[in-house]
């Protein structure tokens, strides 16, 4: 990984935006609809609010430990060895997440786009791109993100505009039929799938501290708005039953586009949008794992670990993404609680410990 630093706030914003959307754009509508039904769009807005609160928590932690990334903060707050243990747990979390994302990619492409292509071939090809990104470093990824971002915005706006004629407003009625309970449960569960905690590795690299903080917040907000719009369009166009029962409702949504029997079969728009943001997310995870290993084990240059890690990621993908039934069961019952530990519980404990240590030091003086 390159040693150069100095990410511009706008570049960090694009990273946050891409990480927030990531794989969520394809799978979030189904998960929200299964719990909140017609109110899934409200649940997605609540999910956005939860992510915003988590982003604020991460910013407060970063302010208490200026210039330190997530792995350095663990040691500074908890001591050398407890901090290393916590960092190792995060590395495990990031590795499992990376392998699972590769599994998502392979299953989607092989089941929806290229059914005759082996899932392993798709995953390996995409992993090669991630390896190249990791080899070039975070600065190169930031510049690639800048090149991708206008296309992401253009494709998203094109998707929204072409779907607008098919909107059926009765699909979101009745509103709040079962109260706020399902909305809150679905929104909280959904918030655990954007993994903004990964950005704590790169926040210190942003040239301007306040600019980096604003970029993190605005990236989380705009990325959440995009997801909310996709959820809303899925319900308004497909209806609640199709949204809930489709494995990838957003892809099914894009396939419904038909303007004057001339503009049809443009689901490639959504695929391109998803691939671009997915690339940003998995590259950030890759680079974060490399940085974490470097700090925990005091390595001078972890670049020689790039290829062994790629092998590990592909093995995780092949052994965790067994079939859709198994994965859906894990997502519904396990992953949200598992992610909560790393995205909310441990950061809150780190924040509390840091404040307590500061208060004790001030009391002694």
Coordinates of C-alpha atoms in Angstrom, one line a residue:
X1 CA 0.0 0.0 0.0
X2 CA 1.4 3.4 -0.9
X3 CA 2.7 5.6 1.9
X4 CA 1.5 8.8 0.4
X5 CA -1.3 10.7 2.2
X6 CA -3.6 13.6 1.5
X7 CA -7.1 12.6 0.4
X8 CA -9.2 15.6 -0.6
X9 CA -12.5 16.0 1.2
X10 CA -14.4 15.6 -2.1
X11 CA -12.6 12.3 -2.7
X12 CA -13.5 11.1 0.8
X13 CA -17.1 12.0 0.2
X14 CA -17.1 9.9 -2.9
X15 CA -15.6 7.0 -1.0
X16 CA -18.3 7.3 1.7
X17 CA -21.0 7.5 -0.9
X18 CA -19.8 4.4 -2.7
X19 CA -19.3 2.5 0.5
X20 CA -22.9 3.4 1.7
X21 CA -24.5 2.1 -1.5
X22 CA -22.2 -0.8 -2.2
X23 CA -24.1 -4.0 -2.4
X24 CA -27.0 -2.5 -0.4
X25 CA -28.7 -1.1 -3.6
X26 CA -29.6 -4.6 -4.7
X27 CA -30.6 -6.4 -1.5
X28 CA -31.8 -3.7 0.9
X29 CA -35.3 -3.3 -0.6
X30 CA -36.2 -7.0 -0.1
X31 CA -35.0 -7.0 3.5
X32 CA -36.9 -3.9 4.4
X33 CA -40.1 -4.9 2.7
X34 CA -40.2 -8.3 4.4
X35 CA -40.4 -6.6 7.8
X36 CA -41.9 -3.2 7.3
X37 CA -44.0 -4.0 4.2
X38 CA -45.5 -0.9 2.6
X39 CA -43.6 1.3 5.1
X40 CA -40.2 0.0 3.9
X41 CA -39.4 3.5 2.5
X42 CA -40.0 5.0 6.0
X43 CA -37.7 2.3 7.4
X44 CA -35.0 3.3 4.9
X45 CA -35.2 6.9 6.1
X46 CA -34.9 5.7 9.7
X47 CA -31.9 3.6 8.6
X48 CA -30.3 6.7 7.2
X49 CA -30.8 8.5 10.5
X50 CA -29.1 5.6 12.4
X51 CA -26.2 5.7 10.0
X52 CA -25.9 9.5 10.6
X53 CA -25.8 9.0 14.3
X54 CA -23.1 6.3 13.9
X55 CA -21.1 8.6 11.7
X56 CA -21.3 11.3 14.4
X57 CA -20.0 8.8 16.9
X58 CA -17.0 7.9 14.7
X59 CA -16.3 11.7 14.3
X60 CA -16.3 12.2 18.1
X61 CA -14.0 9.3 18.5
X62 CA -11.6 10.7 15.8
X63 CA -11.6 14.1 17.5
X64 CA -10.5 12.5 20.8
X65 CA -7.7 10.7 19.0
X66 CA -6.5 13.2 16.3
X67 CA -4.4 11.8 13.5
X68 CA -5.1 8.2 14.5
X69 CA -7.0 5.6 12.5
X70 CA -9.3 2.9 13.9
X71 CA -6.5 0.4 14.7
X72 CA -4.3 3.0 16.4
X73 CA -7.3 4.3 18.4
X74 CA -7.9 0.8 19.9
X75 CA -4.4 0.7 21.3
X76 CA -4.5 4.3 22.5
X77 CA -7.8 3.9 24.3
X78 CA -7.4 0.3 25.7
X79 CA -3.7 -0.2 25.9
X80 CA -1.3 -2.1 23.7
X81 CA -2.4 -5.8 24.0
X82 CA -6.2 -5.3 24.6
X83 CA -6.1 -2.8 21.7
X84 CA -4.4 -5.4 19.4
X85 CA -7.0 -8.0 20.3
X86 CA -9.8 -5.6 19.4
X87 CA -8.0 -4.8 16.1
X88 CA -7.7 -8.5 15.3
X89 CA -11.4 -8.9 15.9
X90 CA -12.0 -6.0 13.4
X91 CA -9.7 -7.6 10.9
X92 CA -11.7 -10.8 11.2
X93 CA -14.9 -8.9 10.7
X94 CA -13.5 -7.0 7.6
X95 CA -12.2 -10.3 6.1
X96 CA -15.5 -12.1 6.5
X97 CA -17.3 -9.1 5.1
X98 CA -15.0 -9.0 2.1
X99 CA -15.5 -12.7 1.4
X100 CA -19.3 -12.4 1.7
X101 CA -19.4 -9.4 -0.7
X102 CA -17.5 -11.5 -3.2
X103 CA -20.0 -14.2 -2.7
X104 CA -22.8 -11.7 -3.3
X105 CA -21.2 -10.5 -6.5
X106 CA -20.7 -14.1 -7.9
X107 CA -24.2 -15.2 -7.1
X108 CA -25.8 -12.2 -8.6
X109 CA -23.8 -12.2 -11.8
X110 CA -24.0 -16.0 -12.3
X111 CA -27.8 -16.2 -11.6
X112 CA -29.0 -13.0 -13.3
X113 CA -26.5 -12.0 -15.9
X114 CA -24.2 -14.8 -17.0
X115 CA -25.8 -18.1 -15.9
X116 CA -23.4 -20.2 -18.0
X117 CA -20.3 -18.7 -16.5
X118 CA -18.9 -20.4 -13.4
X119 CA -19.3 -18.3 -10.3
X120 CA -15.7 -18.8 -9.4
X121 CA -14.5 -17.2 -12.6
X122 CA -16.6 -14.1 -12.0
X123 CA -15.2 -13.8 -8.5
X124 CA -11.6 -14.3 -9.5
X125 CA -11.8 -11.7 -12.3
X126 CA -13.3 -9.1 -10.0
X127 CA -10.8 -9.9 -7.3
X128 CA -8.0 -9.2 -9.8
X129 CA -9.3 -5.7 -10.1
X130 CA -9.4 -5.4 -6.3
X131 CA -5.8 -6.6 -6.1
X132 CA -4.7 -4.0 -8.6
X133 CA -6.5 -1.3 -6.5
X134 CA -4.8 -2.5 -3.3
X135 CA -1.4 -2.5 -5.0
X136 CA -1.8 1.1 -6.2
X137 CA -3.0 2.4 -2.8
X138 CA -5.7 4.7 -1.4
X139 CA -4.6 7.7 -3.4
X140 CA -5.2 5.9 -6.7
X141 CA -8.5 4.6 -5.5
X142 CA -9.6 8.1 -4.5
X143 CA -8.8 9.4 -8.0
X144 CA -10.6 6.5 -9.6
X145 CA -13.6 7.3 -7.5
X146 CA -13.6 10.9 -8.8
X147 CA -13.7 9.5 -12.4
X148 CA -16.5 7.1 -11.5
X149 CA -18.7 9.5 -9.6
X150 CA -20.2 11.5 -12.5
X151 CA -21.2 8.3 -14.2
X152 CA -22.8 7.0 -11.0
X153 CA -24.9 10.1 -10.6
X154 CA -25.9 10.1 -14.3
X155 CA -26.9 6.4 -14.3
X156 CA -28.9 6.9 -11.1
X157 CA -30.8 9.9 -12.4
X158 CA -31.5 8.1 -15.7
X159 CA -32.8 5.1 -13.7
X160 CA -35.1 7.3 -11.6
X161 CA -36.4 9.3 -14.6
X162 CA -37.2 6.2 -16.7
X163 CA -39.0 4.5 -13.9
X164 CA -41.2 7.5 -13.0
X165 CA -44.0 6.8 -15.6
X166 CA -44.6 3.4 -13.9
X167 CA -45.2 4.7 -10.4
X168 CA -48.4 3.6 -8.7
X169 CA -48.9 5.5 -5.5
X170 CA -51.5 3.1 -4.1
X171 CA -48.7 0.6 -3.6
X172 CA -47.5 2.4 -0.5
X173 CA -50.9 2.4 1.2
X174 CA -51.8 1.9 4.0
X175 CA -49.1 3.9 5.7
X176 CA -48.0 2.7 9.2
X177 CA -50.8 0.1 9.3
X178 CA -48.8 -1.9 12.0
X179 CA -47.4 1.2 13.7
X180 CA -43.7 2.2 14.1
X181 CA -42.5 -1.1 15.5
X182 CA -41.7 -2.9 12.2
X183 CA -40.3 0.3 10.8
X184 CA -37.9 0.8 13.6
X185 CA -36.8 -2.9 13.6
X186 CA -36.3 -2.9 9.8
X187 CA -34.5 0.4 9.8
X188 CA -32.1 -0.5 12.6
X189 CA -31.3 -3.9 11.0
X190 CA -30.7 -2.2 7.6
X191 CA -28.3 0.3 9.1
X192 CA -25.9 -2.5 9.9
X193 CA -25.2 -3.1 6.2
X194 CA -23.5 0.1 5.2
X195 CA -20.4 -0.5 7.4
X196 CA -19.2 3.1 7.7
X197 CA -16.8 2.0 10.4
X198 CA -14.4 1.0 7.6
X199 CA -13.9 4.7 6.8
X200 CA -12.3 5.2 10.2
X201 CA -9.1 3.8 8.7
X202 CA -8.9 6.6 6.1
X203 CA -10.4 9.6 7.9
X204 CA -7.0 10.8 9.3
X205 CA -5.7 10.9 5.7
X206 CA -8.1 13.6 4.7
X207 CA -6.1 16.9 4.4
X208 CA -8.6 19.0 6.3
X209 CA -10.1 17.6 9.5
X210 CA -13.4 19.5 9.2
X211 CA -13.6 18.8 5.5
X212 CA -13.2 15.1 6.2
X213 CA -15.9 15.1 8.9
X214 CA -18.4 16.9 6.6
X215 CA -17.5 14.5 3.7
X216 CA -18.3 11.5 6.0
X217 CA -21.6 13.0 7.1
X218 CA -22.7 14.1 3.6
X219 CA -21.6 10.9 2.0
X220 CA -23.7 8.9 4.5
X221 CA -26.7 11.2 3.9
X222 CA -26.6 11.2 0.1
X223 CA -25.9 7.5 -0.1
X224 CA -28.8 6.9 2.3
X225 CA -31.1 9.0 0.2
X226 CA -30.2 7.0 -2.9
X227 CA -31.0 3.8 -1.1
X228 CA -34.3 5.3 0.2
X229 CA -35.2 6.3 -3.4
X230 CA -34.5 2.8 -4.7
X231 CA -36.6 1.3 -1.9
X232 CA -39.4 3.7 -2.6
X233 CA -39.3 3.0 -6.4
X234 CA -39.2 -0.7 -5.8
X235 CA -42.5 -0.5 -3.8
X236 CA -44.2 2.0 -6.1
X237 CA -43.4 0.1 -9.3
X238 CA -43.2 -3.6 -8.3
X239 CA -45.6 -3.6 -5.4
X240 CA -44.9 -5.0 -2.0
X241 CA -45.2 -8.7 -2.9
X242 CA -42.7 -8.6 -5.7
X243 CA -40.3 -6.4 -3.8
X244 CA -40.4 -8.8 -0.8
X245 CA -40.1 -12.0 -2.8
X246 CA -37.4 -11.0 -5.2
X247 CA -33.8 -11.8 -4.2
X248 CA -32.6 -8.7 -6.1
X249 CA -35.7 -6.4 -6.3
X250 CA -33.8 -3.4 -7.6
X251 CA -32.6 -5.4 -10.6
X252 CA -36.2 -6.6 -11.2
X253 CA -37.2 -3.0 -11.0
X254 CA -34.7 -1.9 -13.7
X255 CA -36.0 -4.7 -16.0
X256 CA -39.5 -3.1 -16.0
X257 CA -38.3 0.0 -17.8
X258 CA -40.3 0.4 -21.0
X259 CA -40.7 3.8 -22.7
X260 CA -42.7 3.8 -25.9
X261 CA -41.6 0.2 -26.6
X262 CA -38.2 1.6 -27.7
X263 CA -36.3 2.1 -24.5
X264 CA -36.3 -1.4 -22.9
X265 CA -34.0 -3.9 -21.2
X266 CA -31.8 -1.2 -19.8
X267 CA -31.1 -3.0 -16.5
X268 CA -27.4 -2.7 -17.4
X269 CA -27.8 0.8 -16.0
X270 CA -28.3 -0.6 -12.5
X271 CA -25.6 -3.3 -13.0
X272 CA -23.1 -0.6 -13.9
X273 CA -24.1 1.6 -11.0
X274 CA -23.8 -1.4 -8.6
X275 CA -20.5 -2.6 -10.0
X276 CA -18.9 0.9 -9.7
X277 CA -19.9 1.4 -6.0
X278 CA -19.2 -2.3 -5.2
X279 CA -15.6 -1.8 -6.5
X280 CA -15.1 1.2 -4.2
X281 CA -16.5 -0.7 -1.2
X282 CA -14.4 -3.9 -1.6
X283 CA -11.3 -1.9 -2.4
X284 CA -11.7 0.1 0.8
X285 CA -12.1 -3.1 2.8
X286 CA -9.0 -4.5 1.2
X287 CA -6.9 -1.5 1.9
X288 CA -8.3 -1.3 5.5
X289 CA -7.3 -4.9 6.2
X290 CA -3.8 -4.2 4.9
X291 CA -3.4 -1.1 7.0
X292 CA -4.7 -3.0 10.1
X293 CA -2.3 -5.9 9.6
X294 CA 0.5 -3.4 9.2
X295 CA -0.3 -1.6 12.5
X296 CA -1.1 -4.7 14.6
X297 CA 2.1 -6.6 13.6
X298 CA 4.3 -3.5 13.2
X299 CA 5.1 -4.3 9.5
X300 CA 7.0 -1.8 7.4
X301 CA 5.3 -2.6 4.1
X302 CA 2.4 -5.0 3.9
X303 CA 2.3 -5.1 0.1
X304 CA 3.6 -8.7 0.0
X305 CA 0.3 -9.8 1.8
X306 CA -1.9 -8.6 -1.0
X307 CA -1.9 -11.9 -3.0
X308 CA -2.2 -14.2 0.1
X309 CA -5.1 -12.1 1.2
X310 CA -6.8 -12.4 -2.2
X311 CA -6.6 -16.2 -1.9
X312 CA -8.1 -16.0 1.6
X313 CA -10.9 -13.8 0.4
X314 CA -11.8 -16.2 -2.4
X315 CA -11.8 -19.2 0.0
X316 CA -14.1 -17.3 2.4
X317 CA -16.4 -16.5 -0.5
X318 CA -16.6 -20.1 -1.6
X319 CA -17.2 -21.4 1.9
X320 CA -19.6 -18.8 3.3
X321 CA -21.9 -18.2 0.3
X322 CA -23.3 -21.8 0.2
X323 CA -26.7 -21.1 -1.3
X324 CA -29.3 -18.3 -1.2
X325 CA -31.5 -19.9 1.5
X326 CA -28.5 -20.3 3.9
X327 CA -27.3 -16.7 3.2
X328 CA -30.8 -15.2 3.6
X329 CA -31.1 -17.0 6.9
X330 CA -27.7 -15.6 8.1
X331 CA -28.6 -12.1 6.9
X332 CA -32.0 -12.1 8.6
X333 CA -31.0 -13.6 12.0
X334 CA -27.2 -13.3 12.5
X335 CA -25.4 -10.6 10.5
X336 CA -27.2 -7.6 11.8
X337 CA -26.4 -8.5 15.5
X338 CA -22.8 -9.4 14.5
X339 CA -22.3 -6.1 12.8
X340 CA -23.8 -4.2 15.7
X341 CA -21.0 -5.3 17.9
X342 CA -18.3 -3.7 15.6
X343 CA -20.3 -0.7 14.3
X344 CA -22.0 0.4 17.5
X345 CA -21.0 -1.5 20.7
X346 CA -17.2 -1.4 20.5
X347 CA -17.0 2.2 19.2
X348 CA -19.3 3.3 22.0
X349 CA -17.1 1.5 24.5
X350 CA -14.0 3.1 23.0
X351 CA -15.6 6.5 23.2
X352 CA -16.7 6.0 26.8
X353 CA -13.3 4.7 27.9
X354 CA -11.5 7.6 26.3
X355 CA -13.8 10.1 28.0
X356 CA -13.3 8.3 31.4
X357 CA -9.5 8.4 31.0
X358 CA -9.6 12.1 30.2
X359 CA -11.8 12.8 33.2
X360 CA -9.5 10.8 35.5
X361 CA -6.4 12.7 34.2
X362 CA -8.1 16.0 34.7
X363 CA -9.2 15.0 38.2
X364 CA -5.6 14.3 39.2
X365 CA -4.4 17.6 38.0

